[in-house]
Short mmCIF file of C-alpha atoms in Angstrom, two decimals:
data_model
loop_
_atom_site.label_atom_id
_atom_site.label_comp_id
_atom_site.label_asym_id
_atom_site.label_seq_id
_atom_site.Cartn_x
_atom_site.Cartn_y
_atom_site.Cartn_z
CA MET C 1 0.00 0.00 0.00
CA GLU C 2 1.33 3.44 -0.91
CA ILE C 3 1.64 5.92 1.92
CA ARG C 4 1.28 9.07 -0.23
CA PRO C 5 -2.52 8.81 -0.82
CA ILE C 6 -3.06 8.36 2.93
CA ILE C 7 -0.96 11.42 3.72
CA SER C 8 -2.75 13.43 1.01
CA ALA C 9 -6.12 12.51 2.51
CA MET C 10 -4.97 13.58 5.97
CA MET C 11 -3.59 16.88 4.68
CA ARG C 12 -7.03 17.82 3.32
CA ASN C 13 -8.31 17.75 6.90
CA LYS C 14 -5.37 18.54 9.16
CA THR C 15 -7.22 19.39 12.36
CA ALA C 16 -8.26 15.89 13.41
CA PRO C 17 -4.87 14.19 12.78
CA LEU C 18 -3.05 17.02 14.53
CA LEU C 19 -5.31 16.75 17.58
CA ILE C 20 -4.73 13.01 17.84
CA ALA C 21 -0.97 13.41 17.33
CA ALA C 22 -0.85 16.13 20.01
CA GLN C 23 -2.78 13.90 22.41
CA VAL C 24 -0.39 11.01 21.76
CA ALA C 25 2.63 13.31 22.28
CA LEU C 26 1.33 14.67 25.58
CA THR C 27 0.34 11.22 26.82
CA LEU C 28 3.74 9.73 25.96
CA ALA C 29 5.62 12.54 27.72
CA ILE C 30 3.59 12.26 30.91
CA VAL C 31 3.20 8.47 31.02
CA CYS C 32 6.89 7.83 30.33
CA ASN C 33 8.00 10.03 33.24
CA ALA C 34 5.15 8.88 35.48
CA LEU C 35 6.11 5.22 35.05
CA TYR C 36 9.71 6.02 35.91
CA ILE C 37 8.74 8.00 39.02
CA ILE C 38 6.39 5.17 40.08
CA ARG C 39 9.19 2.65 39.76
CA ASP C 40 11.62 4.95 41.57
CA ARG C 41 9.23 5.62 44.48
CA LEU C 42 8.19 1.99 44.88
CA ALA C 43 11.83 0.86 44.76
CA THR C 44 12.69 3.45 47.41
CA ALA C 45 9.84 2.29 49.65
CA ALA C 46 10.93 -1.35 49.30
CA ARG C 47 14.56 -0.82 50.37
CA PRO C 48 15.58 -3.13 53.24
CA THR C 49 16.66 -1.42 56.46
CA GLY C 50 19.09 -4.15 57.47
CA ALA C 51 16.99 -4.98 60.53
CA ASP C 52 14.69 -7.93 61.20
CA GLU C 53 11.58 -5.78 60.64
CA ARG C 54 9.14 -8.69 60.73
CA ASN C 55 9.84 -9.38 64.43
CA LEU C 56 10.88 -5.96 65.76
CA SER C 57 8.80 -3.41 67.68
CA GLU C 58 9.40 -0.26 69.64
CA ILE C 59 7.68 1.09 72.76
CA ARG C 60 8.15 4.63 74.10
CA PHE C 61 7.42 6.31 77.43
CA TYR C 62 7.70 9.91 78.57
CA PRO C 63 7.96 11.05 82.22
CA HIS C 64 5.38 13.42 83.61
CA ARG C 65 7.58 14.21 86.63
CA GLN C 66 11.30 14.15 87.36
CA ILE C 67 12.93 10.72 87.46
CA SER C 68 16.01 10.47 89.66
CA ASP C 69 16.91 6.81 89.10
CA ILE C 70 17.12 6.70 85.31
CA LYS C 71 19.74 3.97 85.12
CA GLU C 72 17.87 1.74 87.55
CA MET C 73 14.61 2.43 85.70
CA GLN C 74 16.12 1.29 82.41
CA ARG C 75 17.59 -1.84 84.05
CA ARG C 76 14.26 -2.84 85.64
CA ASP C 77 12.35 -2.11 82.44
CA LEU C 78 14.62 -4.37 80.41
CA GLU C 79 14.38 -7.14 82.99
CA ALA C 80 10.60 -6.94 82.81
CA ILE C 81 10.62 -6.95 79.01
CA ARG C 82 12.94 -9.95 78.75
CA ALA C 83 10.78 -11.87 81.24
CA VAL C 84 7.79 -11.73 78.85
CA PRO C 85 7.26 -15.05 77.02
CA GLY C 86 7.98 -14.67 73.31
CA VAL C 87 10.56 -11.89 73.73
CA VAL C 88 13.96 -12.80 72.26
CA SER C 89 15.94 -9.68 73.17
CA ALA C 90 15.51 -6.01 74.01
CA THR C 91 17.57 -2.85 74.45
CA TRP C 92 17.25 0.88 75.03
CA VAL C 93 17.72 2.82 71.79
CA ASN C 94 17.68 6.47 70.86
CA GLN C 95 16.07 5.82 67.46
CA ILE C 96 14.99 3.12 65.05
CA PRO C 97 15.28 2.75 61.28
CA LEU C 98 12.46 4.58 59.48
CA GLY C 99 11.40 6.18 62.79
CA GLN C 100 11.70 9.68 61.21
CA SER C 101 13.13 11.21 64.40
CA SER C 102 16.85 11.25 63.69
CA TRP C 103 20.09 11.84 65.64
CA ASN C 104 22.77 12.82 63.14
CA TRP C 105 26.42 13.77 63.09
CA GLY C 106 27.78 15.86 60.24
CA GLY C 107 31.21 16.83 59.03
CA LEU C 108 32.83 13.43 59.50
CA VAL C 109 36.39 13.28 58.13
CA ALA C 110 39.00 10.58 57.66
CA GLU C 111 41.97 12.85 58.42
CA ARG C 112 42.35 15.39 61.21
CA GLY C 113 42.54 18.89 59.82
CA GLN C 114 40.49 18.05 56.76
CA THR C 115 38.60 21.29 56.20
CA GLU C 116 35.73 20.15 54.02
CA SER C 117 33.45 17.17 54.40
CA SER C 118 30.10 16.19 52.98
CA VAL C 119 29.94 12.98 55.00
CA SER C 120 27.25 12.76 57.67
CA ALA C 121 25.79 9.82 59.53
CA THR C 122 22.92 8.80 61.73
CA PHE C 123 24.22 8.02 65.22
CA TYR C 124 22.58 5.04 66.93
CA PHE C 125 23.26 4.55 70.64
CA ASP C 126 23.88 1.00 71.76
CA GLY C 127 22.23 1.52 75.14
CA GLN C 128 21.61 -0.55 78.21
CA GLY C 129 20.48 -4.07 77.34
CA GLU C 130 21.55 -6.44 74.63
CA SER C 131 23.58 -5.16 71.69
CA VAL C 132 21.77 -3.20 69.01
CA VAL C 133 23.47 -5.45 66.45
CA ASP C 134 21.85 -8.50 68.03
CA VAL C 135 18.45 -6.95 68.81
CA PHE C 136 18.06 -5.42 65.35
CA GLY C 137 19.36 -8.60 63.73
CA LEU C 138 22.07 -6.76 61.77
CA ASN C 139 24.58 -8.59 59.60
CA LEU C 140 28.09 -7.98 61.01
CA ILE C 141 30.35 -8.48 57.99
CA GLU C 142 33.67 -7.32 59.41
CA GLY C 143 35.28 -6.90 62.81
CA ARG C 144 33.45 -7.47 66.07
CA ASN C 145 30.78 -6.22 68.43
CA PHE C 146 31.46 -3.96 71.42
CA THR C 147 33.08 -5.32 74.56
CA PRO C 148 31.68 -4.37 78.03
CA GLU C 149 34.60 -2.07 78.89
CA GLU C 150 34.01 0.03 75.73
CA TYR C 151 30.61 1.28 76.89
CA ILE C 152 30.34 4.76 78.38
CA GLU C 153 27.59 6.35 80.46
CA TYR C 154 26.31 9.61 79.08
CA ASN C 155 24.11 11.90 81.17
CA PRO C 156 23.10 14.82 78.92
CA ALA C 157 22.20 16.92 81.97
CA VAL C 158 25.77 16.68 83.30
CA GLU C 159 28.25 16.21 80.47
CA ARG C 160 28.85 15.50 76.83
CA ARG C 161 30.96 12.48 75.97
CA ASN C 162 31.85 10.60 72.84
CA PRO C 163 32.82 6.94 72.64
CA ASP C 164 36.27 5.81 71.50
CA VAL C 165 34.95 3.10 69.17
CA VAL C 166 32.03 2.70 66.79
CA ILE C 167 30.44 0.22 64.42
CA VAL C 168 29.70 1.63 60.98
CA THR C 169 27.72 0.56 57.95
CA ARG C 170 29.57 -0.44 54.82
CA ALA C 171 28.10 2.63 53.07
CA LEU C 172 29.57 4.98 55.68
CA GLY C 173 32.95 3.25 55.47
CA GLU C 174 32.98 3.68 51.70
CA ALA C 175 32.04 7.35 52.03
CA LEU C 176 34.82 8.02 54.53
CA PHE C 177 37.49 5.92 52.78
CA PRO C 178 36.74 5.92 49.03
CA GLY C 179 38.21 3.00 47.15
CA GLU C 180 38.78 0.93 50.30
CA THR C 181 37.07 -2.41 50.99
CA SER C 182 38.12 -3.05 54.61
CA PHE C 183 37.30 -0.59 57.39
CA ALA C 184 37.73 -2.35 60.74
CA GLY C 185 40.63 -0.78 62.61
CA ARG C 186 40.45 2.50 60.69
CA THR C 187 40.09 5.82 62.55
CA PHE C 188 38.03 8.84 61.61
CA TYR C 189 37.00 12.08 63.32
CA LEU C 190 33.65 13.38 64.55
CA GLY C 191 33.96 16.77 62.88
CA ASN C 192 36.55 18.77 61.01
CA SER C 193 37.67 21.02 63.88
CA PRO C 194 41.19 20.62 65.32
CA ASP C 195 39.82 19.22 68.59
CA ALA C 196 37.37 16.77 66.99
CA SER C 197 37.08 13.41 68.74
CA ALA C 198 38.80 10.46 67.09
CA VAL C 199 36.90 7.16 66.94
CA ARG C 200 38.09 3.75 65.84
CA ILE C 201 35.96 1.39 63.77
CA VAL C 202 35.74 -2.00 65.46
CA GLY C 203 33.01 -3.51 63.30
CA VAL C 204 31.12 -3.09 60.05
CA VAL C 205 27.49 -4.04 59.43
CA GLU C 206 26.20 -4.64 55.94
CA LYS C 207 23.23 -2.30 56.21
CA LEU C 208 21.46 -0.08 58.75
CA GLN C 209 19.11 2.48 57.34
CA SER C 210 18.61 5.87 58.96
CA PRO C 211 15.33 6.99 60.57
CA SER C 212 14.73 9.61 57.86
CA ALA C 213 15.70 7.22 55.03
CA PRO C 214 16.19 9.80 52.27
CA ALA C 215 16.00 8.58 48.69
CA SER C 216 19.73 9.15 48.21
CA ASP C 217 22.65 6.95 49.29
CA ARG C 218 22.75 8.87 52.58
CA ALA C 219 20.00 6.56 53.83
CA GLU C 220 22.62 3.87 54.47
CA SER C 221 25.12 6.16 56.25
CA SER C 222 24.88 5.08 59.89
CA MET C 223 27.09 4.37 62.88
CA ILE C 224 26.53 2.78 66.29
CA GLY C 225 28.21 3.98 69.48
CA PRO C 226 28.49 2.07 72.80
CA ILE C 227 26.60 4.65 74.86
CA HIS C 228 24.40 4.10 77.92
CA TYR C 229 22.31 7.23 77.55
CA LEU C 230 20.74 8.33 80.84
CA ASP C 231 17.60 10.06 79.60
CA PRO C 232 14.18 9.87 81.32
CA PHE C 233 12.61 9.56 77.89
CA THR C 234 12.65 5.84 77.18
CA ARG C 235 12.50 4.00 73.87
CA TYR C 236 12.98 0.24 73.81
CA ALA C 237 13.50 -1.95 70.76
CA VAL C 238 12.07 -5.42 71.31
CA ARG C 239 12.67 -8.47 69.17
CA THR C 240 10.12 -11.26 69.48
CA GLU C 241 9.80 -14.81 68.29
CA PRO C 242 8.16 -15.23 64.86
CA GLY C 243 4.38 -15.00 65.12
CA GLN C 244 4.48 -13.71 68.72
CA GLN C 245 4.80 -9.97 68.09
CA ASP C 246 1.27 -8.78 68.89
CA ARG C 247 0.78 -10.96 71.95
CA ALA C 248 4.26 -10.35 73.37
CA MET C 249 4.17 -6.57 72.87
CA THR C 250 0.78 -6.32 74.58
CA ALA C 251 2.31 -8.13 77.56
CA VAL C 252 5.39 -5.86 77.44
CA GLU C 253 3.19 -2.77 77.56
CA GLU C 254 1.25 -4.10 80.55
CA ALA C 255 4.45 -5.06 82.38
CA LEU C 256 6.07 -1.64 81.92
CA LEU C 257 2.95 0.28 82.90
CA ALA C 258 2.76 -1.77 86.09
CA LEU C 259 6.33 -0.89 87.10
CA ARG C 260 5.91 2.88 87.51
CA ASN C 261 3.22 5.54 87.64
CA ASP C 262 5.42 8.55 86.85
CA ARG C 263 5.44 8.21 83.06
CA VAL C 264 2.97 7.90 80.22
CA LEU C 265 2.96 5.63 77.20
CA LEU C 266 3.69 7.61 74.04
CA ASN C 267 3.21 4.85 71.53
CA ARG C 268 3.87 1.24 70.63
CA ARG C 269 4.41 0.20 67.05
CA THR C 270 6.06 -2.43 64.92
CA PHE C 271 8.90 -1.69 62.52
CA ALA C 272 6.47 -2.58 59.72
CA GLU C 273 4.19 0.23 60.90
CA ALA C 274 7.18 2.59 60.99
CA ARG C 275 7.91 1.63 57.37
CA GLU C 276 4.31 2.26 56.36
CA SER C 277 4.35 5.68 58.05
CA ARG C 278 7.70 6.70 56.55
CA TYR C 279 6.78 5.75 53.01
CA SER C 280 3.12 6.79 53.03
CA GLY C 281 3.98 9.79 50.83
CA GLU C 282 5.85 7.67 48.28
CA ASN C 283 3.06 5.10 48.14
CA LEU C 284 0.42 7.82 47.79
CA MET C 285 2.36 9.47 44.97
CA ALA C 286 2.78 6.13 43.19
CA GLY C 287 -0.95 5.43 43.51
CA LEU C 288 -1.90 8.86 42.15
CA LEU C 289 0.52 8.53 39.25
CA ILE C 290 -0.85 5.08 38.41
CA ALA C 291 -4.37 6.56 38.35
CA VAL C 292 -3.21 9.47 36.16
CA THR C 293 -1.44 7.08 33.79
CA VAL C 294 -4.49 4.86 33.38
CA PHE C 295 -6.73 7.91 32.93
CA LEU C 296 -4.50 9.41 30.23
CA LEU C 297 -4.28 6.13 28.33
CA MET C 298 -8.07 5.75 28.46
CA ILE C 299 -8.58 9.34 27.25
CA THR C 300 -6.10 8.86 24.40
CA ALA C 301 -7.68 5.56 23.36
CA SER C 302 -11.16 7.12 23.52
CA GLY C 303 -10.00 10.03 21.37
CA ILE C 304 -8.59 7.68 18.72
CA VAL C 305 -11.77 5.56 18.73
CA GLY C 306 -14.02 8.62 18.44
CA MET C 307 -12.01 10.23 15.68
CA ALA C 308 -11.68 6.99 13.72
CA SER C 309 -15.43 6.38 14.00
CA LEU C 310 -16.09 9.89 12.69
CA TRP C 311 -13.75 9.30 9.76
CA VAL C 312 -15.52 6.04 8.91
CA ASN C 313 -18.91 7.80 8.79
CA GLN C 314 -17.51 10.65 6.69
CA ARG C 315 -15.86 8.25 4.20
CA ARG C 316 -18.65 5.81 3.58
CA LYS C 317 -18.88 6.87 -0.08
CA GLN C 318 -15.11 6.57 -0.52
CA ILE C 319 -15.15 3.14 1.12
CA GLY C 320 -18.04 2.01 -1.09
CA VAL C 321 -16.30 3.17 -4.24
CA ARG C 322 -13.10 1.35 -3.32
CA ARG C 323 -15.04 -1.80 -2.52
CA ALA C 324 -16.90 -1.56 -5.82
CA LEU C 325 -13.58 -1.21 -7.64
CA GLY C 326 -12.37 -4.46 -6.11
CA ALA C 327 -10.82 -3.50 -2.79
CA MET C 328 -11.06 -6.33 -0.28
CA LYS C 329 -11.99 -6.00 3.37
CA HIS C 330 -8.36 -6.38 4.45
CA ASP C 331 -7.41 -3.49 2.16
CA ILE C 332 -9.86 -1.16 3.92
CA LEU C 333 -8.75 -2.45 7.32
CA ARG C 334 -5.09 -1.95 6.43
CA TYR C 335 -5.78 1.60 5.21
CA PHE C 336 -7.13 2.74 8.56
CA LEU C 337 -4.43 0.91 10.52
CA VAL C 338 -1.62 2.48 8.46
CA GLU C 339 -3.25 5.88 8.76
CA ASN C 340 -3.32 5.50 12.55
CA VAL C 341 0.32 4.37 12.65
CA LEU C 342 1.37 7.49 10.72
CA ILE C 343 -0.52 9.81 13.06
CA THR C 344 0.71 7.98 16.16
CA THR C 345 4.31 8.05 14.91
CA GLY C 346 4.13 11.81 14.41
CA GLY C 347 2.83 12.19 17.95
CA ILE C 348 5.57 9.89 19.29
CA VAL C 349 8.33 11.94 17.67
CA VAL C 350 7.06 15.11 19.31
CA GLY C 351 6.35 13.24 22.55
CA LEU C 352 9.95 12.06 22.85
CA GLY C 353 11.15 15.64 22.92
CA LEU C 354 8.49 16.58 25.47
CA ALA C 355 9.38 13.55 27.63
CA LEU C 356 13.06 14.52 27.76
CA ALA C 357 12.23 18.16 28.53
CA LEU C 358 9.86 17.12 31.32
CA ASN C 359 12.48 14.75 32.73
CA ASN C 360 15.08 17.52 32.81
CA PHE C 361 12.65 19.60 34.87
CA LEU C 362 11.90 16.72 37.26
CA VAL C 363 15.60 15.93 37.72
CA GLY C 364 16.11 19.46 39.02
CA GLU C 365 12.97 19.59 41.17
CA LEU C 366 12.69 16.05 42.57
CA GLU C 367 16.35 14.99 42.36
CA ILE C 368 15.48 11.77 40.54
CA PRO C 369 17.92 10.08 38.12
CA ARG C 370 17.64 10.80 34.43
CA LEU C 371 15.13 8.84 32.41
CA PRO C 372 16.63 5.61 31.03
CA VAL C 373 16.34 5.07 27.27
CA ALA C 374 14.49 1.80 27.91
CA TYR C 375 11.49 3.69 29.30
CA LEU C 376 11.27 5.76 26.12
CA GLY C 377 11.35 2.60 24.01
CA VAL C 378 8.72 0.78 26.06
CA THR C 379 6.39 3.78 26.05
CA MET C 380 6.79 4.22 22.28
CA VAL C 381 5.77 0.61 21.67
CA ALA C 382 2.89 0.98 24.13
CA MET C 383 1.55 4.02 22.26
CA TRP C 384 1.74 2.21 18.91
CA VAL C 385 -0.09 -0.79 20.35
CA LEU C 386 -2.67 1.45 22.04
CA GLY C 387 -3.32 3.28 18.78
CA LEU C 388 -3.74 0.06 16.78
CA LEU C 389 -6.07 -1.47 19.36
CA ALA C 390 -8.14 1.71 19.57
CA VAL C 391 -8.58 2.02 15.80
CA ALA C 392 -9.19 -1.69 15.20
CA GLY C 393 -12.91 -1.51 15.98
CA PRO C 394 -13.78 1.42 13.71
CA ALA C 395 -11.49 0.02 10.99
CA TRP C 396 -13.25 -3.34 11.14
CA ARG C 397 -16.65 -1.66 10.85
CA ALA C 398 -15.39 0.29 7.84
CA ALA C 399 -14.18 -2.90 6.17
CA ALA C 400 -17.59 -4.50 6.74
CA VAL C 401 -19.56 -1.81 4.85
CA PRO C 402 -21.23 -3.43 1.78
CA PRO C 403 -20.30 -1.68 -1.51
CA ALA C 404 -23.92 -1.28 -2.67
CA THR C 405 -25.10 0.14 0.64
CA ALA C 406 -22.25 2.59 0.76
CA THR C 407 -23.00 3.78 -2.78
CA ARG C 408 -26.73 4.26 -2.13
CA THR C 409 -26.12 6.28 1.02
CA ALA C 410 -23.67 8.63 -0.65
#
């Protein structure tokens, strides 16, 4: 089939083809970027924290009057928690992964006197109780855990102290010592001032996500210090046996409330609930973009169907004449399909430019990576398929018009 007659026919009525091509271009630009953002947001929300989230919970209390025996309170609380059937281990912590309330340390440097640093890390305290590494279920890939003599007591009302040793994530080690693969035994500094504290890395965990969990690589930049933090605000991380989380945590709450009457329960939640809360925005955005994508595809398909149906009604005489001159049904069907492919291709060419321009804008505003070429290719194919499926019905009806009927109704 020659393309020139089809193009000539479209040029005699440019408005309809241009509208369809513009709709295809706009749909491709938006859908292509929307699909990439959906994938990016869902992948971000699915990142593992490094902890045994399925069996971990936190419980928090806040004092409503002064507590003088903070250390003893923490010790008794942990004894009560560990006595609950179904509890595997527990410890006091200052924060949890995905908890959104974050303790951070910026300006970390590998060499004293280094003036500039973009390395920062979340600082987890390995408080009274079992080790955070054990309670969280972290994977220690290098070095060792803390020894009892390495722990320090830190009363924020009296003094400020830093530990001599830390455990870091592999991501933080790589940020501090680029190109290195082993970090245990290395020393770095908590700040770039001349009097910054030096700390030695005694262990490396594979992964420990920060409470804020940004979309960037900074989410994995964490360190753990052996600090017994004497704060009346209490947060305990509790690891339970599989399938025992709800029952055991209810018993933990009752046991802790029975111990003292000078504090109130702030909240109790599982790590899974913390994940859901942290990524609610990402999941909402993904859901909205999925709805927008489906809506745009439906609108584009409806526009192609409506326009093709109108063209069939307007060309009944032309169809009848062609049929009378010997054109077969498949010739009529092929005519409309080729016509749609030409219009869709024109829209795709324009849409590719719009998609790249929109992606450049989103890269600057949302800090997402640039659009991979694969997404452009997949969306192009999808638009061609959508156009062919949308025009198939009207094209089939056009091919089914009897020659005599078409001639009489001219």
